[in-house]
CSV table of C-alpha atoms in Angstrom, one decimal:
chain,number,residue,atom,x,y,z
S,199,UNK,CA,29.3,-11.2,-4.1
S,200,UNK,CA,27.1,-8.3,-4.0
S,201,UNK,CA,24.5,-8.4,-1.2
S,202,UNK,CA,22.2,-5.6,-0.2
S,203,UNK,CA,20.4,-5.5,3.1
S,204,UNK,CA,17.8,-3.8,5.1
S,205,UNK,CA,16.5,-3.9,8.9
S,206,UNK,CA,14.3,-1.4,11.4
S,207,UNK,CA,14.0,-2.5,14.8
S,208,UNK,CA,12.7,-0.6,17.9
S,209,UNK,CA,10.8,2.1,18.2
S,210,UNK,CA,11.3,6.0,20.0
S,211,UNK,CA,14.3,8.2,19.5
S,212,UNK,CA,16.4,5.3,19.6
S,213,UNK,CA,15.1,3.1,16.7
S,214,UNK,CA,17.6,1.9,14.7
S,215,UNK,CA,17.3,1.3,10.8
S,216,UNK,CA,20.1,-0.1,9.4
S,217,UNK,CA,21.1,-0.4,5.0
S,218,UNK,CA,24.1,-2.3,4.4
S,219,UNK,CA,26.3,-3.6,1.2
S,220,UNK,CA,28.2,-6.8,1.5
S,221,UNK,CA,31.0,-7.3,-1.3
S,222,UNK,CA,34.6,-8.6,-2.1
S,223,UNK,CA,37.1,-5.9,-1.4
S,224,UNK,CA,38.0,-5.8,-4.9
S,225,UNK,CA,34.6,-5.0,-6.0
S,226,UNK,CA,32.1,-2.4,-5.4
S,227,UNK,CA,31.7,-2.4,-2.3
S,228,UNK,CA,35.5,-2.4,-1.4
S,229,UNK,CA,35.9,0.7,-3.7
S,230,UNK,CA,32.8,1.8,-1.6
S,231,UNK,CA,34.6,0.8,1.8
S,232,UNK,CA,38.1,2.6,0.5
S,233,UNK,CA,36.6,6.0,-0.6
S,234,UNK,CA,34.6,6.2,2.7
S,235,UNK,CA,37.8,5.9,4.8
S,236,UNK,CA,39.9,8.2,2.5
S,237,UNK,CA,37.2,10.4,1.5
S,238,UNK,CA,35.9,12.4,4.9
S,239,UNK,CA,32.9,14.9,5.3
S,240,UNK,CA,31.7,17.2,7.8
S,241,UNK,CA,29.3,15.5,10.0
S,242,UNK,CA,29.2,12.0,8.2
S,243,UNK,CA,32.6,11.1,8.7
S,244,UNK,CA,32.7,6.8,8.6
S,245,UNK,CA,34.5,4.8,10.8
S,246,UNK,CA,35.4,1.4,11.1
S,247,UNK,CA,33.5,-0.5,13.5
S,248,UNK,CA,35.4,-2.5,16.2
S,249,UNK,CA,34.2,-4.6,19.3
S,250,UNK,CA,36.8,-2.4,21.3
S,251,UNK,CA,39.3,-0.5,21.1
S,252,UNK,CA,41.9,-1.9,19.4
S,253,UNK,CA,39.5,-5.3,18.0
S,254,UNK,CA,38.2,-4.5,14.7
S,255,UNK,CA,35.5,-7.0,13.7
S,256,UNK,CA,36.0,-9.6,10.5
S,257,UNK,CA,34.8,-8.8,7.5
S,258,UNK,CA,35.8,-5.4,7.7
S,259,UNK,CA,33.2,-3.4,8.7
S,260,UNK,CA,32.4,0.7,7.8
S,261,UNK,CA,29.6,2.3,9.8
S,262,UNK,CA,28.4,5.7,7.8
S,263,UNK,CA,25.9,7.8,10.0
S,264,UNK,CA,23.0,8.6,8.2
S,265,UNK,CA,22.2,11.9,10.2
S,266,UNK,CA,24.8,14.7,10.8
S,267,UNK,CA,27.1,14.5,13.8
S,268,UNK,CA,26.6,17.5,15.2
S,269,UNK,CA,28.4,17.7,18.4
S,270,UNK,CA,30.6,15.7,21.1
S,271,UNK,CA,26.9,14.7,22.5
S,272,UNK,CA,26.2,13.2,18.8
S,273,UNK,CA,29.3,11.4,18.3
S,274,UNK,CA,29.5,9.6,21.6
S,275,UNK,CA,26.5,7.8,20.5
S,276,UNK,CA,28.3,6.8,17.1
S,277,UNK,CA,31.6,5.9,18.4
S,278,UNK,CA,30.9,4.1,21.6
S,279,UNK,CA,27.0,2.3,21.5
S,280,UNK,CA,26.6,2.1,17.8
S,281,UNK,CA,30.1,1.3,17.1
S,282,UNK,CA,29.9,-1.5,19.3
S,283,UNK,CA,26.7,-3.1,18.4
S,284,UNK,CA,27.3,-3.1,14.5
S,285,UNK,CA,30.9,-4.8,15.1
S,286,UNK,CA,29.4,-7.6,17.5
S,287,UNK,CA,26.4,-8.1,15.3
S,288,UNK,CA,28.6,-8.8,12.4
S,289,UNK,CA,31.0,-10.8,14.6
S,290,UNK,CA,28.0,-13.1,15.5
S,291,UNK,CA,26.6,-13.1,12.4
S,292,UNK,CA,29.7,-14.7,11.4
S,293,UNK,CA,29.3,-17.3,14.5
S,294,UNK,CA,25.9,-18.1,13.5
S,295,UNK,CA,26.8,-18.7,10.1
S,296,UNK,CA,25.3,-16.4,8.2
S,297,UNK,CA,28.7,-15.7,6.7
S,298,UNK,CA,30.6,-18.1,6.1
S,299,UNK,CA,34.1,-17.9,7.9
S,300,UNK,CA,36.4,-18.4,4.6
S,301,UNK,CA,35.4,-15.5,3.0
S,302,UNK,CA,36.0,-13.2,6.1
S,303,UNK,CA,39.0,-12.1,4.8
S,304,UNK,CA,37.9,-11.5,1.3
S,305,UNK,CA,34.5,-9.1,1.8
S,306,UNK,CA,34.1,-5.8,3.4
S,307,UNK,CA,30.4,-4.7,4.6
S,308,UNK,CA,29.4,-0.6,4.8
S,309,UNK,CA,26.9,-0.1,7.0
S,310,UNK,CA,24.8,3.1,7.4
S,311,UNK,CA,23.2,3.8,10.9
S,312,UNK,CA,20.4,6.3,11.6
S,313,UNK,CA,21.4,7.6,15.1
S,314,UNK,CA,18.2,10.3,16.3
S,315,UNK,CA,20.3,13.3,17.6
S,316,UNK,CA,17.4,13.4,20.4
S,317,UNK,CA,18.3,9.7,21.7
S,318,UNK,CA,19.7,9.4,24.8
S,319,UNK,CA,19.4,5.8,26.2
S,320,UNK,CA,22.9,4.3,25.2
S,321,UNK,CA,21.6,0.4,26.0
S,322,UNK,CA,18.2,0.8,23.5
S,323,UNK,CA,20.9,2.5,21.1
S,324,UNK,CA,22.8,-0.5,21.7
S,325,UNK,CA,20.3,-3.1,21.7
S,326,UNK,CA,18.4,-2.0,18.6
S,327,UNK,CA,21.5,-1.4,16.3
S,328,UNK,CA,22.8,-4.8,17.2
S,329,UNK,CA,19.8,-6.7,16.3
S,330,UNK,CA,19.1,-4.4,12.9
S,331,UNK,CA,22.6,-5.3,11.8
S,332,UNK,CA,22.5,-9.0,12.8
S,333,UNK,CA,18.7,-8.8,10.7
S,334,UNK,CA,20.1,-6.9,7.8
S,335,UNK,CA,23.2,-9.3,7.3
S,336,UNK,CA,21.2,-12.5,7.9
S,337,UNK,CA,18.8,-11.0,4.8
S,338,UNK,CA,21.1,-9.5,2.7
S,339,UNK,CA,22.8,-13.2,2.7
S,340,UNK,CA,19.6,-15.2,2.1
S,341,UNK,CA,18.5,-12.4,-0.8
S,342,UNK,CA,15.4,-11.6,1.6
S,343,UNK,CA,13.2,-10.6,0.7
S,344,UNK,CA,11.8,-12.5,-2.3
S,345,UNK,CA,10.1,-11.1,-5.2
S,346,UNK,CA,6.8,-13.0,-4.4
S,347,UNK,CA,7.2,-11.6,-0.7
S,348,UNK,CA,7.7,-8.0,-2.3
S,349,UNK,CA,4.5,-8.3,-4.5
S,350,UNK,CA,2.3,-9.8,-1.5
S,351,UNK,CA,3.2,-6.9,0.5
S,352,UNK,CA,3.4,-4.1,-1.8
S,353,UNK,CA,-0.1,-3.3,-1.5
S,354,UNK,CA,-0.5,-4.2,2.4
S,355,UNK,CA,2.2,-2.5,4.3
S,356,UNK,CA,2.1,0.6,6.2
S,357,UNK,CA,5.2,2.5,6.5
S,358,UNK,CA,5.2,3.6,10.3
S,359,UNK,CA,6.6,6.9,9.9
S,360,UNK,CA,4.6,8.3,7.1
S,361,UNK,CA,1.5,8.1,9.2
S,362,UNK,CA,-0.9,6.9,6.9
S,363,UNK,CA,-1.8,3.8,4.8
S,364,UNK,CA,-2.2,3.8,1.3
S,365,UNK,CA,-4.8,1.9,0.2
S,366,UNK,CA,-4.8,-0.5,-2.8
S,367,UNK,CA,-7.5,-3.0,-3.9
S,368,UNK,CA,-6.1,-6.5,-3.3
S,369,UNK,CA,-8.4,-8.3,-1.9
S,370,UNK,CA,-11.9,-7.9,-3.4
S,371,UNK,CA,-14.8,-7.6,-2.5
S,372,UNK,CA,-15.4,-3.9,-1.2
S,373,UNK,CA,-18.4,-2.1,-0.5
S,374,UNK,CA,-18.4,1.3,-2.4
S,375,UNK,CA,-20.6,4.3,-0.5
S,376,UNK,CA,-21.6,6.4,-3.3
S,377,UNK,CA,-21.8,10.2,-1.4
S,378,UNK,CA,-24.7,11.4,-3.9
S,379,UNK,CA,-25.1,14.4,-2.1
S,380,UNK,CA,-25.4,18.3,-2.3
S,381,UNK,CA,-24.5,19.2,1.5
S,382,UNK,CA,-21.2,19.2,3.2
S,383,UNK,CA,-22.6,19.2,6.7
S,384,UNK,CA,-24.6,15.9,5.5
S,385,UNK,CA,-21.2,14.4,4.1
S,386,UNK,CA,-19.5,14.8,6.9
S,387,UNK,CA,-22.0,13.6,9.2
S,388,UNK,CA,-22.3,10.5,7.3
S,389,UNK,CA,-18.5,10.0,6.7
S,390,UNK,CA,-18.2,10.4,10.6
S,391,UNK,CA,-20.5,7.6,11.0
S,392,UNK,CA,-19.0,5.1,8.7
S,393,UNK,CA,-17.3,1.8,10.0
S,394,UNK,CA,-13.4,1.9,10.3
S,395,UNK,CA,-13.5,-0.9,7.8
S,396,UNK,CA,-10.5,-1.7,5.1
S,397,UNK,CA,-13.9,-2.6,3.2
S,398,UNK,CA,-15.6,0.3,2.9
S,399,UNK,CA,-14.5,2.4,-0.2
S,400,UNK,CA,-15.5,6.2,-0.3
S,401,UNK,CA,-16.8,7.7,-3.5
S,402,UNK,CA,-17.3,11.5,-4.0
S,403,UNK,CA,-20.6,11.4,-5.7
S,404,UNK,CA,-21.1,13.4,-8.9
S,405,UNK,CA,-23.7,16.1,-7.4
S,406,UNK,CA,-21.0,16.5,-4.1
S,407,UNK,CA,-18.4,17.3,-7.0
S,408,UNK,CA,-20.7,19.1,-9.2
S,409,UNK,CA,-21.6,21.5,-6.5
S,410,UNK,CA,-18.4,21.9,-4.8
S,411,UNK,CA,-15.8,21.1,-7.3
S,412,UNK,CA,-13.0,18.2,-7.0
S,413,UNK,CA,-11.9,20.1,-3.7
S,414,UNK,CA,-14.3,18.0,-2.0
S,415,UNK,CA,-12.3,15.5,-2.4
S,416,UNK,CA,-9.3,16.8,-0.1
S,417,UNK,CA,-12.1,17.5,2.5
S,418,UNK,CA,-13.1,13.7,2.5
S,419,UNK,CA,-9.2,13.1,3.1
S,420,UNK,CA,-9.3,15.2,6.0
S,421,UNK,CA,-12.2,13.2,7.4
S,422,UNK,CA,-10.7,10.2,6.6
S,423,UNK,CA,-7.0,9.8,5.8
S,424,UNK,CA,-6.5,5.9,4.9
S,425,UNK,CA,-9.6,6.0,2.9
S,426,UNK,CA,-9.5,4.7,-0.8
S,427,UNK,CA,-11.3,7.7,-2.3
S,428,UNK,CA,-13.4,8.0,-6.1
S,429,UNK,CA,-14.0,10.7,-8.1
S,430,UNK,CA,-17.4,10.2,-9.9
S,431,UNK,CA,-16.8,12.5,-12.5
S,432,UNK,CA,-18.1,10.5,-15.3
S,433,UNK,CA,-15.8,12.0,-17.7
S,434,UNK,CA,-16.7,12.2,-21.5
S,435,UNK,CA,-14.1,15.0,-22.4
S,436,UNK,CA,-10.5,16.1,-21.7
S,437,UNK,CA,-10.4,13.1,-19.4
S,438,UNK,CA,-6.4,14.1,-18.9
S,439,UNK,CA,-7.4,17.5,-17.4
S,440,UNK,CA,-10.1,15.7,-14.9
S,441,UNK,CA,-7.8,13.0,-13.9
S,442,UNK,CA,-5.0,15.1,-13.1
S,443,UNK,CA,-7.1,17.7,-11.2
S,444,UNK,CA,-8.6,14.5,-9.3
S,445,UNK,CA,-5.2,13.1,-8.5
S,446,UNK,CA,-4.0,16.6,-7.1
S,447,UNK,CA,-6.8,16.4,-4.6
S,448,UNK,CA,-5.2,12.7,-3.6
S,449,UNK,CA,-8.4,11.0,-5.2
S,450,UNK,CA,-7.5,7.1,-5.6
S,451,UNK,CA,-9.4,6.6,-8.4
S,452,UNK,CA,-11.8,8.6,-11.1
S,453,UNK,CA,-15.0,7.0,-12.7
S,454,UNK,CA,-14.7,8.0,-16.8
S,455,UNK,CA,-17.8,7.6,-18.7
S,456,UNK,CA,-18.1,4.7,-21.1
S,457,UNK,CA,-20.1,6.8,-23.3
S,458,UNK,CA,-17.0,8.8,-24.3
S,459,UNK,CA,-15.4,8.1,-27.5
S,460,UNK,CA,-12.5,5.4,-27.7
S,461,UNK,CA,-10.3,8.4,-28.0
S,462,UNK,CA,-11.0,10.4,-25.0
S,463,UNK,CA,-11.6,7.2,-22.8
S,464,UNK,CA,-8.3,6.3,-23.7
S,465,UNK,CA,-6.5,9.7,-22.8
S,466,UNK,CA,-8.3,9.6,-19.6
S,467,UNK,CA,-7.2,6.0,-18.7
S,468,UNK,CA,-3.5,6.7,-20.0
S,469,UNK,CA,-3.9,9.7,-17.5
S,470,UNK,CA,-4.8,7.5,-14.5
S,471,UNK,CA,-1.7,5.4,-15.1
S,472,UNK,CA,0.3,8.1,-15.4
S,473,UNK,CA,-1.0,9.7,-12.0
S,474,UNK,CA,-0.9,6.2,-10.5
S,475,UNK,CA,-4.5,5.8,-9.7
S,476,UNK,CA,-6.9,3.5,-10.8
S,477,UNK,CA,-9.1,3.9,-13.6
S,478,UNK,CA,-13.0,3.3,-13.7
S,479,UNK,CA,-14.9,2.6,-16.9
S,480,UNK,CA,-18.7,3.4,-15.9
S,481,UNK,CA,-21.1,1.5,-18.4
S,482,UNK,CA,-24.0,3.4,-17.8
S,483,UNK,CA,-26.2,3.2,-21.0
S,484,UNK,CA,-23.5,1.8,-22.8
S,485,UNK,CA,-24.8,-0.9,-25.5
S,486,UNK,CA,-22.4,-3.9,-26.4
S,487,UNK,CA,-20.4,-3.5,-23.6
S,488,UNK,CA,-18.1,-6.3,-24.4
S,489,UNK,CA,-17.4,-4.7,-27.8
S,490,UNK,CA,-16.1,-1.6,-26.6
S,491,UNK,CA,-14.0,-3.2,-23.8
S,492,UNK,CA,-12.3,-5.0,-26.7
S,493,UNK,CA,-11.2,-2.3,-29.0
S,494,UNK,CA,-9.7,-0.9,-25.9
S,495,UNK,CA,-5.7,-1.5,-26.5
S,496,UNK,CA,-4.3,-4.2,-24.0
S,497,UNK,CA,-2.5,-2.0,-22.0
S,498,UNK,CA,-5.2,1.0,-22.0
S,499,UNK,CA,-7.9,-1.5,-20.0
S,500,UNK,CA,-9.7,0.0,-17.4
S,501,UNK,CA,-9.0,-1.3,-13.8
S,502,UNK,CA,-12.5,-1.5,-12.9
S,503,UNK,CA,-15.5,-1.8,-15.1
S,504,UNK,CA,-18.8,-0.6,-13.2
S,505,UNK,CA,-22.1,-2.0,-14.7
S,506,UNK,CA,-24.3,0.9,-13.8
S,507,UNK,CA,-27.9,0.7,-13.5
S,508,UNK,CA,-29.2,4.5,-13.7
S,509,UNK,CA,-31.4,5.8,-11.0
S,510,UNK,CA,-34.2,6.7,-13.5
S,511,UNK,CA,-34.3,2.8,-14.9
S,512,UNK,CA,-34.2,1.8,-11.3
S,513,UNK,CA,-37.2,3.7,-10.6
S,514,UNK,CA,-39.2,2.8,-13.5
S,515,UNK,CA,-38.8,-0.7,-12.8
S,516,UNK,CA,-39.7,-0.4,-9.6
S,517,UNK,CA,-43.1,1.5,-10.3
S,518,UNK,CA,-43.7,-1.2,-12.8
S,519,UNK,CA,-43.2,-4.1,-10.3
S,520,UNK,CA,-40.0,-5.4,-11.5
S,521,UNK,CA,-37.0,-6.6,-9.4
S,522,UNK,CA,-34.8,-3.2,-8.9
S,523,UNK,CA,-31.9,-4.9,-7.3
S,524,UNK,CA,-32.1,-8.1,-10.4
S,525,UNK,CA,-28.7,-9.4,-11.2
S,526,UNK,CA,-29.6,-9.8,-15.0
S,527,UNK,CA,-29.2,-6.0,-16.1
S,528,UNK,CA,-25.0,-6.3,-15.1
S,529,UNK,CA,-24.6,-9.3,-17.8
S,530,UNK,CA,-22.0,-12.1,-17.4
S,531,UNK,CA,-19.6,-10.3,-15.2
S,532,UNK,CA,-16.8,-13.0,-15.5
S,533,UNK,CA,-16.6,-12.5,-19.4
S,534,UNK,CA,-16.0,-9.0,-18.4
S,535,UNK,CA,-13.3,-9.9,-16.4
S,536,UNK,CA,-11.8,-12.1,-19.1
S,537,UNK,CA,-11.4,-9.3,-21.3
S,538,UNK,CA,-10.3,-6.7,-19.1
S,539,UNK,CA,-8.2,-9.0,-16.7
S,540,UNK,CA,-9.6,-6.3,-13.7
S,541,UNK,CA,-12.1,-5.6,-11.4
S,542,UNK,CA,-15.7,-5.9,-12.0
S,543,UNK,CA,-18.1,-3.2,-9.7
S,544,UNK,CA,-22.0,-3.1,-9.9
S,545,UNK,CA,-24.5,0.0,-8.8
S,546,UNK,CA,-28.1,-0.2,-9.2
S,547,UNK,CA,-30.3,-0.8,-6.5
S,548,UNK,CA,-28.4,-3.0,-4.5
S,549,UNK,CA,-29.7,-3.8,-1.4
S,550,UNK,CA,-27.8,-5.9,1.6
S,551,UNK,CA,-30.1,-9.2,0.5
S,552,UNK,CA,-28.9,-8.8,-3.2
S,553,UNK,CA,-24.9,-8.7,-2.2
S,554,UNK,CA,-23.9,-12.6,-2.0
S,555,UNK,CA,-25.2,-13.3,-4.8
S,556,UNK,CA,-23.7,-10.6,-6.3
S,557,UNK,CA,-20.2,-11.2,-5.3
S,558,UNK,CA,-21.2,-15.1,-6.3
S,559,UNK,CA,-21.5,-13.8,-10.1
S,560,UNK,CA,-18.0,-12.2,-9.7
S,561,UNK,CA,-18.5,-8.7,-8.5
S,562,UNK,CA,-15.8,-7.3,-6.9
S,563,UNK,CA,-17.2,-4.0,-5.7
S,564,UNK,CA,-20.7,-3.2,-4.4
S,565,UNK,CA,-21.9,0.0,-4.8
S,566,UNK,CA,-24.6,1.5,-2.6
S,567,UNK,CA,-25.8,5.0,-2.1
S,568,UNK,CA,-29.4,5.9,-1.0
S,569,UNK,CA,-29.7,2.5,1.3
S,570,UNK,CA,-26.8,4.0,3.6
S,571,UNK,CA,-26.9,7.8,3.0
S,572,UNK,CA,-30.7,8.0,3.2
S,573,UNK,CA,-30.4,5.9,6.7
S,574,UNK,CA,-31.3,7.6,10.0
S,575,UNK,CA,-28.3,5.2,11.3
S,576,UNK,CA,-25.4,5.2,8.6
S,577,UNK,CA,-23.0,2.9,10.9
S,578,UNK,CA,-26.1,0.4,10.8
S,579,UNK,CA,-26.8,0.3,7.3
S,580,UNK,CA,-23.4,0.2,6.3
S,581,UNK,CA,-22.8,-2.8,8.3
S,582,UNK,CA,-25.9,-4.3,6.8
S,583,UNK,CA,-23.9,-4.8,3.8
S,584,UNK,CA,-20.5,-5.9,5.6
S,585,UNK,CA,-22.2,-8.6,7.3
S,586,UNK,CA,-22.4,-10.1,4.1
S,587,UNK,CA,-18.3,-9.8,3.2
S,588,UNK,CA,-15.7,-11.5,4.6
S,589,UNK,CA,-13.8,-9.9,7.5
S,590,UNK,CA,-11.3,-7.1,7.4
S,591,UNK,CA,-8.3,-8.8,4.9
S,592,UNK,CA,-5.7,-7.7,7.4
S,593,UNK,CA,-8.0,-8.3,10.4
S,594,UNK,CA,-6.0,-11.4,11.7
S,595,UNK,CA,-2.7,-10.8,10.4
S,596,UNK,CA,0.1,-10.0,12.3
S,597,UNK,CA,3.0,-8.8,9.9
S,598,UNK,CA,6.2,-9.2,11.8
S,599,UNK,CA,5.5,-12.9,12.2
S,600,UNK,CA,5.7,-13.0,8.2
S,601,UNK,CA,8.6,-11.4,8.1
S,602,UNK,CA,11.3,-14.3,7.5
S,603,UNK,CA,11.2,-18.1,6.9
S,604,UNK,CA,11.7,-20.2,9.9
S,605,UNK,CA,13.0,-23.8,9.4
S,606,UNK,CA,10.9,-26.7,10.1
S,607,UNK,CA,12.6,-29.8,12.3
S,608,UNK,CA,14.0,-31.4,9.1
S,609,UNK,CA,15.7,-28.3,8.5
S,610,UNK,CA,13.8,-27.3,5.4
S,611,UNK,CA,12.6,-23.6,4.7
S,612,UNK,CA,8.7,-23.0,5.3
S,613,UNK,CA,7.1,-21.7,1.9
S,614,UNK,CA,6.3,-17.4,2.9
S,615,UNK,CA,4.8,-16.2,-0.5
S,616,UNK,CA,2.9,-13.9,2.0
C-alpha cells in the first residue's frame, strides 16, 4: 500500500495543514518512518503520535513538524494538542472504517503538520489538526482527488495564502477591453471604473505599449492584481524576445501578428508555451486564414485566433453605408476552432447589440475598445456588453461543497467531476 493525503482546515495562526503518507511497514513509508525516528534533526524532531502518555495510536503514526521548533513554548504545541489531535484522528479513522482494522499492524502513517509559532489557542490547534488529519486519511484511502476533479479545478481554485488569483480562460465567453490609449491617467481612470467581473479581460493596447513600453503591463497589474492581461504587441519578428519581455511583466497573453512568417509565428508560439502564457494569433489583413492555420504544426497552434477587422477599414465601411458591426467579415468561426482546437476572438466595430450574434456564431472573446474607453461612463458601457453574457462562472459556486462525494440513500457515491 502507498497512499498520499492532504488537507487544510481552519484559519488564523492556528490553521492546520497536513500532508501524510500511508503505507506498509516493509515499504518506503515504513522505511521513512524508521528513518524519522532514528535520524533526529535539530528543530524538526519527529515524534510518535499518542492519544495520551503510554498509549500510542494504531496504525503507528509519526508526526513530523514542518516548522522549526525553536523553544519549549513551540514544543508544547507539538507535544500536546497536535500530538493528541493526530493520534485521535488516526484512531477515529479506523473506527469510522476509513482504514480496515485487519491491516493496522501492517501499515504506518507519516503525518507532516504545520504549527505556526504565533499560534496561541491550544483548543483550536487540537481541533484543526484533528479535522485535517482525519480528512487527509479519508482522502488518501479514497485516492482523492480524482484526475477529473484536478482538471476541473486547476483553473478555478485560488490559494488562500498566495494572495491573488491566476485567471485562466476556462469558461468562455469573455469581454476583452482594449486600452488603445496614449495616456496613463486615462488608463488608470478606465481600469478603476471597469467592473470587477471574471468575464472582463484587460488588453494593453498597441498604442499604450508603443508609448510606454511593456512595463505598462506591470502598471496595469498593480491596479488589477487578479486581472487577465493581454499584451497587444502584434509581434512580427523576434517573437521569443517580445514574448519573454511581456511574460516578465506578468502578461497572461500576447498577441502575435498573423502577417509574420511561419518561422516567426512558430517561434513566438513556442515561447508562449515555454513561458506558460496564452498565444493570440491576430489575423488582421491576413488572406486565406484557414490555410495559414493548417500550415502550423499541431503542437504549435495558437491558443486564441483573433479575427480582427481593422479600424480604418471599419471606418470606411461606415462612411459608405455598410454595417460596421457585421459578422460576415469574420468568416466561419467554428471551422477555425476545428483547425486549432482553441478559442476564437472577434474585434472590429462590435457593439453590445452584436454580442449575442457573435457568441451564437462561436466567438469566445468579444473585444471592445472605443465604445468603452471613449465613454463618459466606463462602467455602464462595459455593463452594456456584460448584460449579454452569462453571469460570472463562479458567482454561484461554493467550492468547499464540491470537495468530497456524499453517498446517496442507496450508499452509491454521487458523481463529482467538478
